[in-house]
Short mmCIF file of C-alpha atoms and ligand atoms in Angstrom, two decimals:
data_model
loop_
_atom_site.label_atom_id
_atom_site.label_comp_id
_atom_site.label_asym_id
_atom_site.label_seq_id
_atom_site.Cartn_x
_atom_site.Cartn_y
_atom_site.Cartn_z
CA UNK A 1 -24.70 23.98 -20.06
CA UNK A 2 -24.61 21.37 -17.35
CA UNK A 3 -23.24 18.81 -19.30
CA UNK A 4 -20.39 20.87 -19.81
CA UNK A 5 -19.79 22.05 -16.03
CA UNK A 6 -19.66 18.56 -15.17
CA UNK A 7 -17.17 17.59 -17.71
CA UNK A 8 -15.15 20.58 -16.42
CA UNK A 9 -15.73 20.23 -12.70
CA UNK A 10 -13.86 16.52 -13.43
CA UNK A 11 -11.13 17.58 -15.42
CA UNK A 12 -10.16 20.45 -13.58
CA UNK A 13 -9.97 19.36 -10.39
CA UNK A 14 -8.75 16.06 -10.97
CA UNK A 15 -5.46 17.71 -13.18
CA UNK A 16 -5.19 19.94 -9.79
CA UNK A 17 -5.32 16.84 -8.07
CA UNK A 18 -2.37 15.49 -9.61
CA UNK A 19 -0.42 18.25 -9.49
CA UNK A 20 -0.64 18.77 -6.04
CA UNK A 21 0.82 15.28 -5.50
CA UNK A 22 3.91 15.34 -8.22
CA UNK A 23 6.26 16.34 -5.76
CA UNK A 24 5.22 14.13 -2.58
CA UNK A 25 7.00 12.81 1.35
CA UNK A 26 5.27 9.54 0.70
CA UNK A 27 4.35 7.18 -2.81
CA UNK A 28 2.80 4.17 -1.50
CA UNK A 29 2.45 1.57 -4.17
CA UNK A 30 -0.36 -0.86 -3.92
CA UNK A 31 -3.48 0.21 -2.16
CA UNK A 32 -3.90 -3.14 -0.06
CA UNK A 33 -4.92 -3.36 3.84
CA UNK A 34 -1.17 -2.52 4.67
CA UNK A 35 -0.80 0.42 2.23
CA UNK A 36 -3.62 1.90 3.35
CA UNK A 37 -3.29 1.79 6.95
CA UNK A 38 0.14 2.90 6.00
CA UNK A 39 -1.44 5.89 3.95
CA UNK A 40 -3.46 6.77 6.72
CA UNK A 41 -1.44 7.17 9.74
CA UNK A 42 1.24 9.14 7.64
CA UNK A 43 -1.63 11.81 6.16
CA UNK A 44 -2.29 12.29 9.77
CA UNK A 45 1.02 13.12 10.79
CA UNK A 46 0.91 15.81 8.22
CA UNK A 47 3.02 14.40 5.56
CA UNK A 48 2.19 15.07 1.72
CA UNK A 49 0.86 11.23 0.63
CA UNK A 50 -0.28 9.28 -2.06
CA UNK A 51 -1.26 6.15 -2.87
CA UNK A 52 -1.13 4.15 -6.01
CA UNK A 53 -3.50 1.08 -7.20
CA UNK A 54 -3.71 -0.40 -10.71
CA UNK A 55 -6.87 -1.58 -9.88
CA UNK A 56 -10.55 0.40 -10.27
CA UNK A 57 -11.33 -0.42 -6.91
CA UNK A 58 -8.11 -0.34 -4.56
CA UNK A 59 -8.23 -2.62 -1.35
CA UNK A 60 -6.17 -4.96 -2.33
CA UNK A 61 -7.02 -8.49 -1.28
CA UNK A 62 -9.25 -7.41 1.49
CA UNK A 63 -12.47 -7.10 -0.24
CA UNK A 64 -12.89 -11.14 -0.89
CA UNK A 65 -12.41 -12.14 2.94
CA UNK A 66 -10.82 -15.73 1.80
CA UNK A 67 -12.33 -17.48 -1.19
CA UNK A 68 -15.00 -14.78 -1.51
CA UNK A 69 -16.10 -15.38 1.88
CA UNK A 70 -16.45 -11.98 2.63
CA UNK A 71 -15.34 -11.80 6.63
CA UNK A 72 -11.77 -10.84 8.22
CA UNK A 73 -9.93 -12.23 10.71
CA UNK A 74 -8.01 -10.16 12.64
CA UNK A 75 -5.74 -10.81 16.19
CA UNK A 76 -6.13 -9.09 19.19
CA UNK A 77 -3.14 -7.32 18.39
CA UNK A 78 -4.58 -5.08 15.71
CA UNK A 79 -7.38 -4.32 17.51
CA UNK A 80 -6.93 -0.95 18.73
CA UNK A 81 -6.23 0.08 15.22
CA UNK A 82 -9.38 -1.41 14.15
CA UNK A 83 -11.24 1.04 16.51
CA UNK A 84 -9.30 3.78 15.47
CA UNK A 85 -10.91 3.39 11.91
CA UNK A 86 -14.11 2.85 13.76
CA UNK A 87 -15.03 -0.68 11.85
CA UNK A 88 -17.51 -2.56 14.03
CA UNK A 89 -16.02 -5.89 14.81
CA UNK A 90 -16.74 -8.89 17.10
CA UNK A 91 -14.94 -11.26 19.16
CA UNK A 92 -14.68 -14.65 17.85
CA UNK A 93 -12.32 -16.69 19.92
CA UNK A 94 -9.48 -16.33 22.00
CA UNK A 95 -6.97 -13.22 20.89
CA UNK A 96 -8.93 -13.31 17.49
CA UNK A 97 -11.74 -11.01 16.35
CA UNK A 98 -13.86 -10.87 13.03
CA UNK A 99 -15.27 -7.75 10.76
CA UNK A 100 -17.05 -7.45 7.52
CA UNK A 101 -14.43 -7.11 4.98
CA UNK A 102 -16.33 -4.91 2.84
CA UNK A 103 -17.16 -2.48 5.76
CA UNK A 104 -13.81 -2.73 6.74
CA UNK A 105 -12.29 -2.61 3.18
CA UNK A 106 -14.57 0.97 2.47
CA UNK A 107 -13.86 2.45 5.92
CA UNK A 108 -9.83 1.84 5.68
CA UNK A 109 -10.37 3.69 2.15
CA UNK A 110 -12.82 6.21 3.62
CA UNK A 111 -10.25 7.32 6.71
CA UNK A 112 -6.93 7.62 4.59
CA UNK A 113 -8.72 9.82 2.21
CA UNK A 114 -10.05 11.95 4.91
CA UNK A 115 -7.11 12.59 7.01
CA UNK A 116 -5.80 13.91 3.79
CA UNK A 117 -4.15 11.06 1.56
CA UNK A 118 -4.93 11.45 -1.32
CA UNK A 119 -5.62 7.75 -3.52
CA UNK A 120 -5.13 7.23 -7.08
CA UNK A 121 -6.89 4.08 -8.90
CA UNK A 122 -6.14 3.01 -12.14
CA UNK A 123 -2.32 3.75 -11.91
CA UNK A 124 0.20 1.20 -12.40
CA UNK A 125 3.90 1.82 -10.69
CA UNK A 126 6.26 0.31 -13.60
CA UNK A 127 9.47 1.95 -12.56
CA UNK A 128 11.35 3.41 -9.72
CA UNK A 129 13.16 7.12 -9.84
CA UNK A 130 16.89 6.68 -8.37
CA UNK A 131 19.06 9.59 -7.31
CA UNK A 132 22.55 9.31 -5.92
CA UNK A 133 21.55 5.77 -4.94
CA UNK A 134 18.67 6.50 -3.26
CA UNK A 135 15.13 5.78 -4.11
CA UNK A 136 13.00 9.16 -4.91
CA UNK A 137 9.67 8.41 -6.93
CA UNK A 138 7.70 6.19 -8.78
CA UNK A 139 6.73 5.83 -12.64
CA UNK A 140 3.87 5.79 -13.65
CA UNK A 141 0.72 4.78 -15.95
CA UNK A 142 -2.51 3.97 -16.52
CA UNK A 143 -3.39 0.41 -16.30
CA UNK A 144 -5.44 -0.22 -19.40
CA UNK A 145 -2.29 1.66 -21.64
CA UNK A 146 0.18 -1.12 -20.05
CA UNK A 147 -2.86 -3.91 -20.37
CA UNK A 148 -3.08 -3.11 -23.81
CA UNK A 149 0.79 -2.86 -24.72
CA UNK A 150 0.38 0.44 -26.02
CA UNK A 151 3.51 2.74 -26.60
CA UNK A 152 2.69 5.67 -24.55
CA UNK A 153 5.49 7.03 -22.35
CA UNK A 154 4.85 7.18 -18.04
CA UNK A 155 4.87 10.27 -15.93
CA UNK A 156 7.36 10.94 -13.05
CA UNK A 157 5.89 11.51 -9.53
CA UNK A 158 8.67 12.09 -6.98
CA UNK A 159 9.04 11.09 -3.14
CA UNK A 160 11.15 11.35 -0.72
CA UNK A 161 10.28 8.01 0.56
CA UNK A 162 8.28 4.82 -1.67
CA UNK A 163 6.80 2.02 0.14
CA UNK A 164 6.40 -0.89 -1.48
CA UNK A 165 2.55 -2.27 -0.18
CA UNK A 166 2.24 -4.20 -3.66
CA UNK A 167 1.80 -7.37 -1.86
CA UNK A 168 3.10 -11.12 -2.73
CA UNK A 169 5.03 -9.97 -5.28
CA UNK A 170 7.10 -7.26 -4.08
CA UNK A 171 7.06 -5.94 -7.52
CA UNK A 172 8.74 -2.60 -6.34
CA UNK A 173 11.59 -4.39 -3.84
CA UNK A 174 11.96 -6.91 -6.87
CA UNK A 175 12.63 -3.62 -9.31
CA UNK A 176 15.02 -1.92 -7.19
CA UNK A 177 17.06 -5.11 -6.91
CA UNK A 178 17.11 -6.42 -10.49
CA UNK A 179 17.56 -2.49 -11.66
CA UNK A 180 21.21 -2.67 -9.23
CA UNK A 181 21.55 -5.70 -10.11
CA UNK A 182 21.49 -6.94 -6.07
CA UNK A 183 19.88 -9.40 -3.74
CA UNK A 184 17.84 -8.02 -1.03
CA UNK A 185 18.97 -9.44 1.53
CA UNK A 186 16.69 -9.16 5.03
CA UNK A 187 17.56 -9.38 8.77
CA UNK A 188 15.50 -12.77 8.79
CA UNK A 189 18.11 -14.05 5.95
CA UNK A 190 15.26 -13.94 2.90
CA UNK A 191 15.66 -12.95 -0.22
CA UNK A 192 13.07 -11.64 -2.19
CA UNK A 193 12.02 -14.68 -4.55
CA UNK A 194 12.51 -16.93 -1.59
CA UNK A 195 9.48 -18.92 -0.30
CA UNK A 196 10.09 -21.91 1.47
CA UNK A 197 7.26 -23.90 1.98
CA UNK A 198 7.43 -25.55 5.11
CA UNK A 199 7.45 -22.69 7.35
CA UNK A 200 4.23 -21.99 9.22
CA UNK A 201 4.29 -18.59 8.80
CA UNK A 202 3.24 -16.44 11.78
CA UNK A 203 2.29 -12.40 10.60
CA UNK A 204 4.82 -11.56 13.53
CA UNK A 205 7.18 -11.87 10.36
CA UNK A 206 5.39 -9.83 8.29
CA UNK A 207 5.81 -7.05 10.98
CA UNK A 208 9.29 -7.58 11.41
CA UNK A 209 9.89 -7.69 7.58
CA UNK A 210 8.38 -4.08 7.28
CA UNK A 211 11.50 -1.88 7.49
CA UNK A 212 13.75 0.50 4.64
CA UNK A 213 15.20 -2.48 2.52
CA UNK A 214 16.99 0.01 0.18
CA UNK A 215 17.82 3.66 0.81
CA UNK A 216 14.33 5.60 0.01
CA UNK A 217 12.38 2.13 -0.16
CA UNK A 218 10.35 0.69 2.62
CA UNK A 219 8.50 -2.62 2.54
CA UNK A 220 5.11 -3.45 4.19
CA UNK A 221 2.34 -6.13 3.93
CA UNK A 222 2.57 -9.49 2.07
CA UNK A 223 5.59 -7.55 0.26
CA UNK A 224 7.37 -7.45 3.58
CA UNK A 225 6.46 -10.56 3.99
CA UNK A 226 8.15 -11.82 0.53
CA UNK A 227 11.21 -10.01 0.95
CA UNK A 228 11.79 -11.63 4.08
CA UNK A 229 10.84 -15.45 2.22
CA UNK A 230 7.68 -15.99 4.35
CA UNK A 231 5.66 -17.99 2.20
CA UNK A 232 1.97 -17.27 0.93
CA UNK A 233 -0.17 -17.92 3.91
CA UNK A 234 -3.93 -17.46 5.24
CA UNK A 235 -5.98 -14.16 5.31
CA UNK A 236 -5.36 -13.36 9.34
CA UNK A 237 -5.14 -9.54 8.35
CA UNK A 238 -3.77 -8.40 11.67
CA UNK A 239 -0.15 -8.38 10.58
CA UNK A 240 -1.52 -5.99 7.21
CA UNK A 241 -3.14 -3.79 9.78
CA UNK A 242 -0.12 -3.56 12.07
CA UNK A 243 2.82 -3.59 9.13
CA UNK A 244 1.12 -0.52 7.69
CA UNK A 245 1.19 1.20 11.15
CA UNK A 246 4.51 0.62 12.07
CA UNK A 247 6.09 1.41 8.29
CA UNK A 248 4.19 4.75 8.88
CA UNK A 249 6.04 5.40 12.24
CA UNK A 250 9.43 4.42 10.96
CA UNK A 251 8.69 7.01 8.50
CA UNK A 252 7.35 9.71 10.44
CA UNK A 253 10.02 9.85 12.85
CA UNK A 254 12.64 9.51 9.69
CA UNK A 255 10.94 12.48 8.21
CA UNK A 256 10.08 14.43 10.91
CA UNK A 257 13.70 14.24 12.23
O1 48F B 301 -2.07 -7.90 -1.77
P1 48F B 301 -2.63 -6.71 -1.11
O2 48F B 301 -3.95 -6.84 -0.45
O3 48F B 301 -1.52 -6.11 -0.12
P2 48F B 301 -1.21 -6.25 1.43
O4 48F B 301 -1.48 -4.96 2.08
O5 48F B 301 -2.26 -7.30 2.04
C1 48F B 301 -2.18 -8.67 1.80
C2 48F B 301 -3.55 -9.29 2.07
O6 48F B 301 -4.52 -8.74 1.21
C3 48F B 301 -3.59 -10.82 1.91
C4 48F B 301 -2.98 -11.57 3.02
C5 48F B 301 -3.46 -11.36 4.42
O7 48F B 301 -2.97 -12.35 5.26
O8 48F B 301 -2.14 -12.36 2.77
O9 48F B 301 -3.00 -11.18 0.68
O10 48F B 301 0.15 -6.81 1.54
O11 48F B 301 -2.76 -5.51 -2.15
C6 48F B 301 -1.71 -5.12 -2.99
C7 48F B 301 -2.26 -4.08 -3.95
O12 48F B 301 -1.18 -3.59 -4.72
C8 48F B 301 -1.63 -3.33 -6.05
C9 48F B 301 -2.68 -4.41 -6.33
O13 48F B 301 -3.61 -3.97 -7.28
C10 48F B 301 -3.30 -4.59 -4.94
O14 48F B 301 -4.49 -3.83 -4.79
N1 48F B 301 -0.44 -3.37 -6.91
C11 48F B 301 0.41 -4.41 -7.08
N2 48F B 301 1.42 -4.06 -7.90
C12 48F B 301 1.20 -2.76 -8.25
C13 48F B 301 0.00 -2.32 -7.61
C14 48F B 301 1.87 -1.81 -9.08
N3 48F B 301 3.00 -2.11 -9.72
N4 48F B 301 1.34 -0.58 -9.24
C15 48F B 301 0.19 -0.24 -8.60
N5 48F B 301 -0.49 -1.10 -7.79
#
């Protein structure tokens, strides 16, 4: 019966699915610009990757442009990554360029999953794995059980390496330091919980924020961003673009060492 292939063709492949990805190089958690760009670059070095969103549709804070005004601004800077994921874009002014943030939203998505990433929506990271002081793997569950309150137990998925992409709330940075009971300090002199408002904050910070924080754990995005005590600023998504690029290099040359 059809109806019965199709149930099968899902569930089969999906449970291969996630076992093929229990044992990974790279958890990314948050599936933001950053995280994916992040996702991306490291698939197509040829590490084993995957990406975690609690949301149906992952993308982060991209999809809405700023206050649903569905266009992205993006500096000059990140522009050669932009043509790497092929996204048509057009100059706007000087050093700053604009896309359509759903086309560029769906084709940041489309090219992680096809250099091999693989993305998984609906999951919620609620806990970090430690061993000998190091961090290696997320917990996880589905969104609606932790939603709901329910009492049903996570699943492990280790990593060598977890990036925190989870954005302003560096909810993975923010575990790791109230679970060893530590500040994380940065080379900028933030702490994570530390937003002073004053500061104009330039993405440049975001990009120098986006580093190994903790032994395993990386930060990139608005999380690197947080840790670092840049405040909550504009969508210029340049700095998301470029974070997730240069977390994946760190990593690749870590791992490929
Ligand atoms: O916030 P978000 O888009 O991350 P980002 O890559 O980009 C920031 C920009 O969107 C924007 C900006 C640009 O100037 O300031 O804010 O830093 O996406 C973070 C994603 O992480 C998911 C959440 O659903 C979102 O899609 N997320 C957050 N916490 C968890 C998580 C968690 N514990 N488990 C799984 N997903």
């Amino acid at each position: 019966m059809i109806e019965t292939k199709v149930s099968k063709g899902i569930i089969s492949t999906y449970f291969e699915k996630l076992e093929r990805n229990l044992d990974l190089d790279v958890a990314i958690v948050g599936g933001g610009p950053s995280g994916i760009v992040a996702a991306y670059y490291l698939a197509k070095a040829g590490l084993k990757v995957a990406q975690f969103d609690r949301k149906l549709a992952p993308g982060g804070g991209m999809w809405g442009g700023a206050m649903m005004f569905n266009q992205i601004v993006i500096q000059e800077e990140a522009i050669d990554i932009v043509k790497e994921f092929n996204i048509n874009h057009e100059k706007y002014e000087d050093g700053l360029y604009v896309m359509d943030s759903v086309e560029s939203t769906s084709a940041l998505l489309y090219q992680a999953v096809h250099a091999g990433a693989t993305i998984f929506n609906c999951y919620s990271v609620e806990d970090v794995i430690f061993k000998n002081n190091t961090v290696n793997g997320v917990v996880v569950n589905w969104t609606p059980v932790l939603r709901e309150g329910m009492h049903v137990d996570p699943l492990n998925i280790l990593a060598k390496i977890v990036i925190d992409g989870t954005g302003h709330d560096s909810e993975i940075a923010a575990t790791v330091a109230r679970k060893n009971g530590i500040r994380l300090a940065t080379e900028t002199g933030g702490v994570i919980g530390e937003r002073s408002l004053d500061v104009v904050a330039g993405e440049e910070e975001v990009v120098n924020g986006t580093k190994e924080i903790y032994p395993g754990l990386y930060v990139c995005g608005m999380a690197a961003s947080a840790v670092s005590g840049t405040p909550r600023m504009g969508p210029i998504f340049g700095g998301m673009l470029m974070s997730g690029k240069k977390v994946a290099e760190e990593i690749i040359a870590k791992l490929k060492k």
